[in-house]
Amino acid sequence: GGGGGGGGGGGAAVPLMELHGHRNAVNELHIDEASQMGRIITASSDGTIKVWDTKDGRCGGTLFHSPQSRAGVMCVSQSGYRVASGAYDSTVNVYDLRKLGESAAAQSCLVRTLEAHSAAVFSVELHQDCLISGSADHTIRVFRFQASS
C-alpha cells in the first residue's frame, strides 16, 4: 500500500500546535495566507467564527454568526479584510476584520447579513468583489459587493 501523501519529504507529521476554544464541532477552516499576522479562521457548530493567531495559538477574536439563534456555522471564507460565513439558519454573514479589536463587542465587525437561502448554507466563497454561496435548498447564489458611497 501507498504511504500518506502531501507535504513533500514523506517523513512523520509532527504536531506544532493545538487550538482550543470552540464548544462544538469545527466544520471548516481557512488559512489567511495574505495576513502578515498569520491567521486561521474557523467555523463551528457552536455558532461562532474564531480568528486564531498562528504565532502563539491564541484566539484573537470571536464572531457570533447569529447571537439570537446560535445557529451552527457550517462554512467560512476569507479574502483580504472580508470574512463570510454560512450557517444552518440559511443566512450568510459578511464581516470586516479591520474592526476586530476596535471594541469589546466583536459583533461590531458584522457588515451585513444576507437572507440568501431557504435552507442551510454549506459553502461560501469570497472572490474579488463577489460572494458565492451554496445551500441545501439546491441553489448557488452569486452576490456582488457594491462600492460604499
XYZ file of N, CA, C and O in Angstrom:
596
model
N 0.817 -1.192 0.000
C 0.000 0.000 0.000
C 0.845 1.233 0.000
O 1.982 1.234 0.446
N 0.297 2.304 -0.513
C 0.998 3.576 -0.597
C 1.017 4.301 0.734
O 0.141 4.132 1.562
N 2.038 5.084 0.937
C 2.163 5.884 2.155
C 1.320 7.138 2.051
O 0.764 7.461 1.011
N 1.229 7.864 3.138
C 0.480 9.131 3.147
C 1.094 10.124 2.187
O 2.296 10.139 1.979
N 0.281 10.932 1.592
C 0.781 11.877 0.600
C 0.895 13.269 1.163
O 0.652 13.519 2.327
N 1.288 14.167 0.321
C 1.317 15.589 0.646
C 2.487 15.989 1.500
O 3.162 15.187 2.126
N 2.768 17.264 1.497
C 3.775 17.820 2.382
C 5.202 17.573 1.949
O 6.115 18.062 2.581
N 5.444 16.789 0.916
C 6.791 16.522 0.459
C 7.615 15.813 1.524
O 7.342 15.868 2.696
N 8.636 15.102 1.130
C 9.558 14.509 2.073
C 9.130 13.166 2.640
O 9.970 12.349 2.951
N 7.866 12.913 2.830
C 7.398 11.621 3.298
C 7.711 11.297 4.739
O 7.502 10.187 5.173
N 8.254 12.233 5.512
C 8.562 11.979 6.916
C 7.322 12.039 7.782
O 6.218 12.299 7.313
N 7.516 11.795 9.051
C 6.404 11.826 10.004
C 5.874 13.249 10.163
O 6.630 14.209 10.110
N 4.575 13.362 10.350
C 3.951 14.662 10.623
C 4.125 14.959 12.109
O 3.787 14.133 12.954
N 4.653 16.109 12.426
C 4.914 16.492 13.813
C 3.912 17.557 14.232
O 3.808 18.593 13.585
N 3.146 17.324 15.303
C 2.182 18.342 15.742
C 2.897 19.611 16.186
O 3.876 19.549 16.928
N 2.405 20.753 15.703
C 3.008 22.031 16.059
C 2.185 22.790 17.089
O 2.727 23.513 17.919
N 0.868 22.627 17.032
C 0.003 23.456 17.852
C -1.365 22.809 17.919
O -1.788 22.132 16.988
N -2.076 23.037 19.014
C -3.456 22.595 19.155
C -4.248 23.783 19.678
O -3.875 24.384 20.684
N -5.305 24.128 18.970
C -6.098 25.302 19.315
C -7.377 24.877 20.021
O -8.084 23.996 19.539
N -7.665 25.505 21.150
C -8.853 25.179 21.936
C -9.710 26.425 22.105
O -9.182 27.512 22.312
N -11.028 26.257 22.062
C -11.912 27.392 22.282
C -13.322 27.172 21.781
O -14.263 27.718 22.327
N -13.472 26.384 20.726
C -14.822 26.084 20.246
C -15.489 25.098 21.194
O -14.836 24.252 21.795
N -16.819 25.209 21.313
C -17.578 24.339 22.213
C -18.350 23.243 21.468
O -19.134 22.521 22.072
N -18.121 23.160 20.156
C -18.779 22.137 19.349
C -17.890 21.876 18.142
O -16.809 22.437 18.029
N -18.364 21.065 17.228
C -17.570 20.653 16.069
C -17.041 21.844 15.276
O -17.736 22.841 15.088
N -15.809 21.724 14.808
C -15.229 22.698 13.880
C -15.533 22.183 12.480
O -15.094 21.097 12.100
N -16.326 22.946 11.729
C -16.825 22.488 10.432
C -15.944 22.876 9.260
O -15.941 22.189 8.240
N -15.247 24.001 9.379
C -14.366 24.421 8.291
C -13.331 25.386 8.837
O -13.545 26.037 9.853
N -12.212 25.451 8.131
C -11.195 26.441 8.493
C -10.607 27.041 7.235
O -10.682 26.470 6.147
N -10.065 28.230 7.410
C -9.439 28.953 6.304
C -8.118 29.507 6.797
O -8.055 30.103 7.881
N -7.068 29.321 6.024
C -5.760 29.881 6.370
C -5.617 31.193 5.628
O -5.735 31.249 4.404
N -5.396 32.260 6.381
C -5.218 33.593 5.805
C -3.758 33.748 5.408
O -2.936 34.210 6.177
N -3.442 33.319 4.184
C -2.056 33.337 3.727
C -1.543 34.747 3.476
O -0.341 34.992 3.522
N -2.439 35.683 3.224
C -2.029 37.053 2.927
C -1.732 37.851 4.196
O -1.076 38.876 4.145
N -2.218 37.371 5.324
C -2.068 38.114 6.566
C -0.628 38.086 7.044
O -0.009 37.030 7.119
N -0.109 39.240 7.397
C 1.229 39.299 7.972
C 1.216 38.738 9.394
O 2.239 38.345 9.922
N 0.023 38.698 10.000
C -0.094 38.199 11.366
C -0.140 36.680 11.405
O 0.105 36.092 12.438
N -0.455 36.021 10.306
C -0.602 34.579 10.305
C -1.857 34.174 11.052
O -1.838 34.024 12.257
N -2.957 34.023 10.318
C -4.238 33.729 10.961
C -4.869 32.477 10.397
O -4.705 32.164 9.225
N -5.636 31.805 11.268
C -6.517 30.720 10.863
C -7.915 31.156 11.291
O -8.106 31.626 12.418
N -8.874 31.030 10.398
C -10.253 31.410 10.683
C -11.084 30.129 10.661
O -11.019 29.370 9.695
N -11.842 29.884 11.742
C -12.586 28.636 11.871
C -14.080 28.883 12.040
O -14.496 29.888 12.610
N -14.877 27.943 11.529
C -16.340 27.986 11.642
C -16.773 26.770 12.442
O -16.305 25.663 12.192
N -17.696 26.983 13.392
C -18.078 25.897 14.287
C -19.585 25.764 14.462
O -20.332 26.741 14.361
N -20.003 24.555 14.819
C -21.402 24.292 15.158
C -21.820 25.006 16.438
O -23.002 25.033 16.757
N -20.866 25.586 17.178
C -21.227 26.346 18.383
C -21.755 27.743 18.046
O -22.075 28.518 18.938
N -21.849 28.069 16.744
C -22.398 29.358 16.317
C -21.372 30.461 16.193
O -21.729 31.616 15.993
N -20.082 30.108 16.287
C -19.052 31.137 16.240
C -18.065 30.933 15.104
O -17.899 29.835 14.581
N -17.421 32.059 14.768
C -16.265 32.084 13.885
C -15.136 32.604 14.759
O -15.298 33.623 15.438
N -14.013 31.916 14.778
C -12.880 32.370 15.579
C -11.711 32.702 14.666
O -11.481 32.039 13.662
N -10.977 33.744 15.077
C -9.784 34.181 14.361
C -8.592 33.874 15.270
O -8.496 34.409 16.375
N -7.721 32.987 14.811
C -6.602 32.497 15.616
C -5.290 33.078 15.120
O -5.066 33.191 13.919
N -4.402 33.372 16.037
C -3.043 33.815 15.727
C -2.167 32.570 15.642
O -2.037 31.834 16.629
N -1.572 32.324 14.501
C -0.772 31.110 14.338
C 0.592 31.197 15.010
O 1.265 30.190 15.154
N 0.986 32.385 15.411
C 2.284 32.511 16.085
C 2.239 31.975 17.509
O 3.150 31.311 17.961
N 1.140 32.281 18.223
C 1.074 31.856 19.628
C -0.139 30.975 19.944
O -0.304 30.536 21.081
N -1.009 30.721 18.951
C -2.149 29.847 19.156
C -3.315 30.472 19.892
O -4.298 29.802 20.173
N -3.224 31.764 20.180
C -4.310 32.425 20.914
C -5.429 32.832 19.980
O -5.215 33.141 18.814
N -6.641 32.873 20.536
C -7.795 33.344 19.782
C -7.772 34.870 19.811
O -7.819 35.481 20.878
N -7.714 35.472 18.630
C -7.650 36.924 18.532
C -9.010 37.580 18.428
O -9.117 38.801 18.414
N -10.066 36.767 18.350
C -11.403 37.329 18.282
C -12.436 36.261 17.976
O -12.138 35.262 17.327
N -13.637 36.468 18.497
C -14.752 35.556 18.258
C -15.903 36.341 17.665
O -16.311 37.359 18.214
N -16.402 35.871 16.544
C -17.552 36.479 15.874
C -18.732 35.540 16.054
O -18.597 34.328 15.877
N -19.882 36.088 16.417
C -21.087 35.287 16.608
C -21.960 35.425 15.376
O -22.407 36.524 15.058
N -22.188 34.302 14.683
C -22.944 34.371 13.436
C -24.359 34.876 13.671
O -24.819 35.781 13.001
N -25.039 34.305 14.638
C -26.414 34.706 14.931
C -26.639 34.574 16.433
O -27.047 33.520 16.903
N -26.330 35.630 17.187
C -26.420 35.532 18.645
C -27.784 35.077 19.156
O -27.873 34.398 20.163
N -28.854 35.409 18.430
C -30.193 35.036 18.883
C -30.425 33.535 18.764
O -30.910 32.891 19.679
N -30.088 32.952 17.622
C -30.424 31.554 17.382
C -29.277 30.595 17.681
O -29.489 29.411 17.827
N -28.063 31.104 17.725
C -26.875 30.260 17.893
C -26.806 29.162 16.831
O -26.388 28.043 17.101
N -27.256 29.500 15.628
C -27.217 28.540 14.521
C -25.785 28.114 14.264
O -24.862 28.927 14.312
N -25.596 26.844 13.992
C -24.266 26.343 13.680
C -23.713 26.985 12.432
O -24.415 27.162 11.444
N -22.425 27.349 12.482
C -21.752 27.936 11.322
C -21.105 26.791 10.561
O -20.266 26.062 11.088
N -21.532 26.615 9.334
C -21.126 25.459 8.547
C -19.891 25.725 7.687
O -19.172 24.804 7.334
N -19.667 27.000 7.310
C -18.586 27.285 6.381
C -18.079 28.709 6.572
O -18.782 29.571 7.096
N -16.850 28.922 6.112
C -16.227 30.244 6.232
C -15.301 30.460 5.034
O -14.735 29.509 4.490
N -15.202 31.711 4.618
C -14.271 32.091 3.563
C -13.699 33.451 3.924
O -14.332 34.229 4.634
N -12.517 33.734 3.445
C -11.867 34.993 3.774
C -11.106 35.494 2.561
O -10.509 34.710 1.821
N -11.180 36.798 2.334
C -10.417 37.441 1.276
C -10.105 38.848 1.733
O -11.018 39.639 1.978
N -8.833 39.150 1.877
C -8.443 40.468 2.386
C -9.007 40.683 3.771
O -8.860 39.836 4.644
N -9.699 41.781 3.975
C -10.276 42.092 5.284
C -11.673 41.507 5.459
O -12.244 41.576 6.542
N -12.242 40.929 4.398
C -13.606 40.383 4.483
C -13.604 38.914 4.892
O -12.786 38.125 4.415
N -14.565 38.565 5.747
C -14.831 37.170 6.089
C -16.315 36.943 5.845
O -17.144 37.786 6.193
N -16.657 35.813 5.239
C -18.055 35.434 5.049
C -18.290 34.111 5.754
O -17.415 33.240 5.758
N -19.466 33.978 6.351
C -19.831 32.713 6.994
C -21.227 32.316 6.553
O -22.094 33.159 6.339
N -21.429 31.009 6.433
C -22.732 30.470 6.106
C -23.186 29.580 7.234
O -22.379 28.879 7.851
N -24.485 29.606 7.537
C -24.962 28.900 8.725
C -26.174 28.034 8.442
O -26.826 28.128 7.398
N -26.478 27.233 9.446
C -27.600 26.311 9.377
C -28.935 27.046 9.317
O -29.934 26.500 8.885
N -28.963 28.312 9.742
C -30.217 29.092 9.721
C -30.496 29.723 8.362
O -31.369 30.562 8.243
N -29.747 29.363 7.324
C -29.905 29.783 5.924
C -29.369 31.177 5.622
O -29.598 31.707 4.546
N -28.643 31.775 6.552
C -28.102 33.117 6.323
C -26.609 33.081 6.003
O -25.904 32.120 6.323
N -26.163 34.160 5.390
C -24.745 34.399 5.122
C -24.398 35.733 5.763
O -25.098 36.726 5.548
N -23.344 35.758 6.562
C -22.872 36.999 7.171
C -21.564 37.424 6.528
O -20.745 36.579 6.148
N -21.364 38.740 6.456
C -20.109 39.303 5.973
C -19.551 40.182 7.086
O -20.271 41.015 7.660
N -18.274 39.988 7.402
C -17.595 40.720 8.474
C -16.416 41.498 7.915
O -15.850 41.128 6.898
N -16.034 42.546 8.633
C -14.856 43.342 8.308
C -13.839 43.137 9.421
O -14.017 43.627 10.541
N -12.765 42.394 9.130
C -11.761 42.081 10.151
C -10.974 43.302 10.602
O -10.341 43.261 11.649
N -11.022 44.385 9.831
C -10.318 45.595 10.273
C -10.934 46.131 11.553
O -10.273 46.847 12.303
N -12.198 45.789 11.811
C -12.891 46.275 13.004
C -12.676 45.373 14.216
O -13.087 45.712 15.306
N -12.049 44.228 14.017
C -11.802 43.310 15.120
C -10.825 43.964 16.097
O -9.771 44.426 15.719
N -11.216 44.030 17.331
C -10.352 44.637 18.336
C -10.627 46.105 18.574
O -10.083 46.696 19.493
N -11.477 46.739 17.740
C -11.816 48.150 17.966
C -12.652 48.333 19.217
O -12.616 49.376 19.843
N -13.440 47.303 19.548
C -14.266 47.391 20.746
C -14.381 46.005 21.352
O -14.017 45.021 20.744
N -14.901 45.955 22.549
C -15.087 44.669 23.215
C -16.148 43.843 22.504
O -16.158 42.629 22.603
N -17.032 44.511 21.784
C -18.107 43.812 21.082
C -17.623 43.391 19.699
O -17.601 44.183 18.777
N -17.222 42.126 19.578
C -16.734 41.621 18.293
C -17.811 41.708 17.230
O -17.524 41.740 16.045
N -19.082 41.785 17.654
C -20.172 41.853 16.686
C -20.123 43.154 15.886
O -20.769 43.270 14.863
N -19.338 44.137 16.337
C -19.196 45.371 15.565
C -18.523 45.111 14.223
O -18.531 45.960 13.354
N -17.951 43.928 14.047
C -17.325 43.552 12.771
C -18.351 43.179 11.716
O -18.024 43.133 10.538
N -19.580 42.879 12.139
C -20.613 42.453 11.192
C -20.972 43.605 10.257
O -21.345 44.684 10.703
N -20.848 43.362 8.964
C -21.159 44.374 7.953
C -22.583 44.196 7.443
O -23.339 45.149 7.324
N -22.956 42.933 7.156
C -24.321 42.673 6.678
C -24.655 41.206 6.838
O -23.783 40.354 6.880
N -25.954 40.966 6.928
C -26.496 39.611 6.921
C -27.367 39.470 5.686
O -28.229 40.304 5.440
N -27.113 38.429 4.926
C -27.897 38.154 3.727
C -28.811 36.975 4.021
O -28.341 35.910 4.424
N -30.095 37.167 3.854
C -31.029 36.050 3.952
C -31.056 35.419 2.571
O -31.968 35.613 1.777
N -30.009 34.660 2.324
C -29.667 34.240 0.975
C -30.387 32.993 0.497
O -30.551 32.796 -0.695
N -30.802 32.151 1.423
C -31.314 30.840 1.030
C -32.523 30.460 1.871
O -32.840 31.115 2.867
N -33.158 29.348 1.481
C -34.302 28.843 2.238
C -33.948 27.591 3.037
O -34.816 26.976 3.641
N -32.662 27.228 3.040
C -32.179 26.084 3.821
C -30.724 26.354 4.216
O -30.145 27.370 3.810
N -30.153 25.460 4.981
C -28.790 25.634 5.496
C -27.792 25.966 4.388
O -27.885 25.447 3.276
N -26.845 26.842 4.722
C -25.779 27.228 3.797
C -24.543 26.404 4.148
O -24.042 26.476 5.271
N -24.079 25.604 3.186
C -22.957 24.704 3.436
C -21.664 25.133 2.751
O -20.621 24.528 2.982
N -21.725 26.155 1.891
C -20.491 26.626 1.259
C -20.582 28.113 0.955
O -21.627 28.612 0.542
N -19.487 28.794 1.214
C -19.346 30.202 0.837
C -17.949 30.400 0.272
O -17.006 29.715 0.670
N -17.853 31.325 -0.653
C -16.552 31.668 -1.226
C -16.546 33.149 -1.546
O -17.486 33.661 -2.168
N -15.508 33.830 -1.101
C -15.277 35.228 -1.471
C -14.267 35.231 -2.602
O -13.214 34.591 -2.498
N -14.602 35.929 -3.676
C -13.703 36.015 -4.824
C -13.816 37.410 -5.416
O -14.885 37.785 -5.913
N -12.729 38.165 -5.324
C -12.693 39.545 -5.787
C -13.855 40.321 -5.166
O -13.921 40.412 -3.955
N -14.771 40.860 -5.973
C -15.876 41.644 -5.398
C -17.168 40.830 -5.338
O -18.257 41.388 -5.281
N -17.039 39.502 -5.355
C -18.226 38.635 -5.317
C -18.215 37.706 -4.111
O -17.165 37.343 -3.597
N -19.411 37.318 -3.721
C -19.624 36.298 -2.706
C -20.523 35.246 -3.337
O -21.543 35.580 -3.936
N -20.114 33.986 -3.222
C -20.877 32.882 -3.786
C -21.259 31.960 -2.637
O -20.422 31.648 -1.793
N -22.529 31.545 -2.591
C -22.973 30.649 -1.521
C -23.733 29.472 -2.107
O -24.411 29.591 -3.125
N -23.610 28.326 -1.448
C -24.306 27.118 -1.858
C -25.090 26.562 -0.684
O -24.642 26.640 0.465
N -26.264 26.014 -0.960
C -27.180 25.658 0.116
C -27.857 24.313 -0.093
O -27.924 23.795 -1.216
N -28.419 23.814 1.011
C -29.236 22.601 0.958
C -30.544 22.848 0.215
O -31.278 21.907 -0.066
N -30.837 24.102 -0.129
C -32.042 24.393 -0.932
C -31.799 24.146 -2.427
O -32.613 24.504 -3.256
N -30.637 23.563 -2.751
C -30.256 23.160 -4.116
C -29.860 24.347 -4.990
O -29.857 24.213 -6.212
N -29.568 25.493 -4.390
C -29.187 26.652 -5.198
C -27.795 27.142 -4.852
O -27.284 26.904 -3.758
N -27.226 27.823 -5.823
C -25.979 28.569 -5.654
C -26.330 30.009 -5.960
O -26.966 30.300 -6.981
N -25.969 30.900 -5.087
C -26.267 32.326 -5.302
C -24.959 33.092 -5.417
O -24.003 32.822 -4.701
N -24.958 34.069 -6.309
C -23.786 34.920 -6.509
C -24.193 36.353 -6.201
O -25.192 36.850 -6.734
N -23.437 37.007 -5.330
C -23.681 38.398 -4.944
C -22.455 39.223 -5.310
O -21.334 38.728 -5.230
N -22.692 40.466 -5.679
C -21.580 41.384 -5.955
C -21.615 42.499 -4.931
O -22.669 43.063 -4.655
N -20.449 42.812 -4.367
C -20.361 43.919 -3.418
C -20.388 45.232 -4.174
O -19.690 45.381 -5.182
N -21.212 46.158 -3.730
C -21.282 47.490 -4.323
C -20.342 48.410 -3.568
O -20.193 48.281 -2.360
N -19.752 49.356 -4.279
C -18.883 50.334 -3.627
C -19.707 51.171 -2.664
O -20.830 51.551 -2.956
N -19.132 51.425 -1.482
C -19.826 52.260 -0.485
C -19.837 53.696 -0.960
O -18.913 54.173 -1.590
N -20.926 54.389 -0.642
C -20.983 55.800 -1.057
C -20.985 56.697 0.142
O -21.153 56.319 1.245
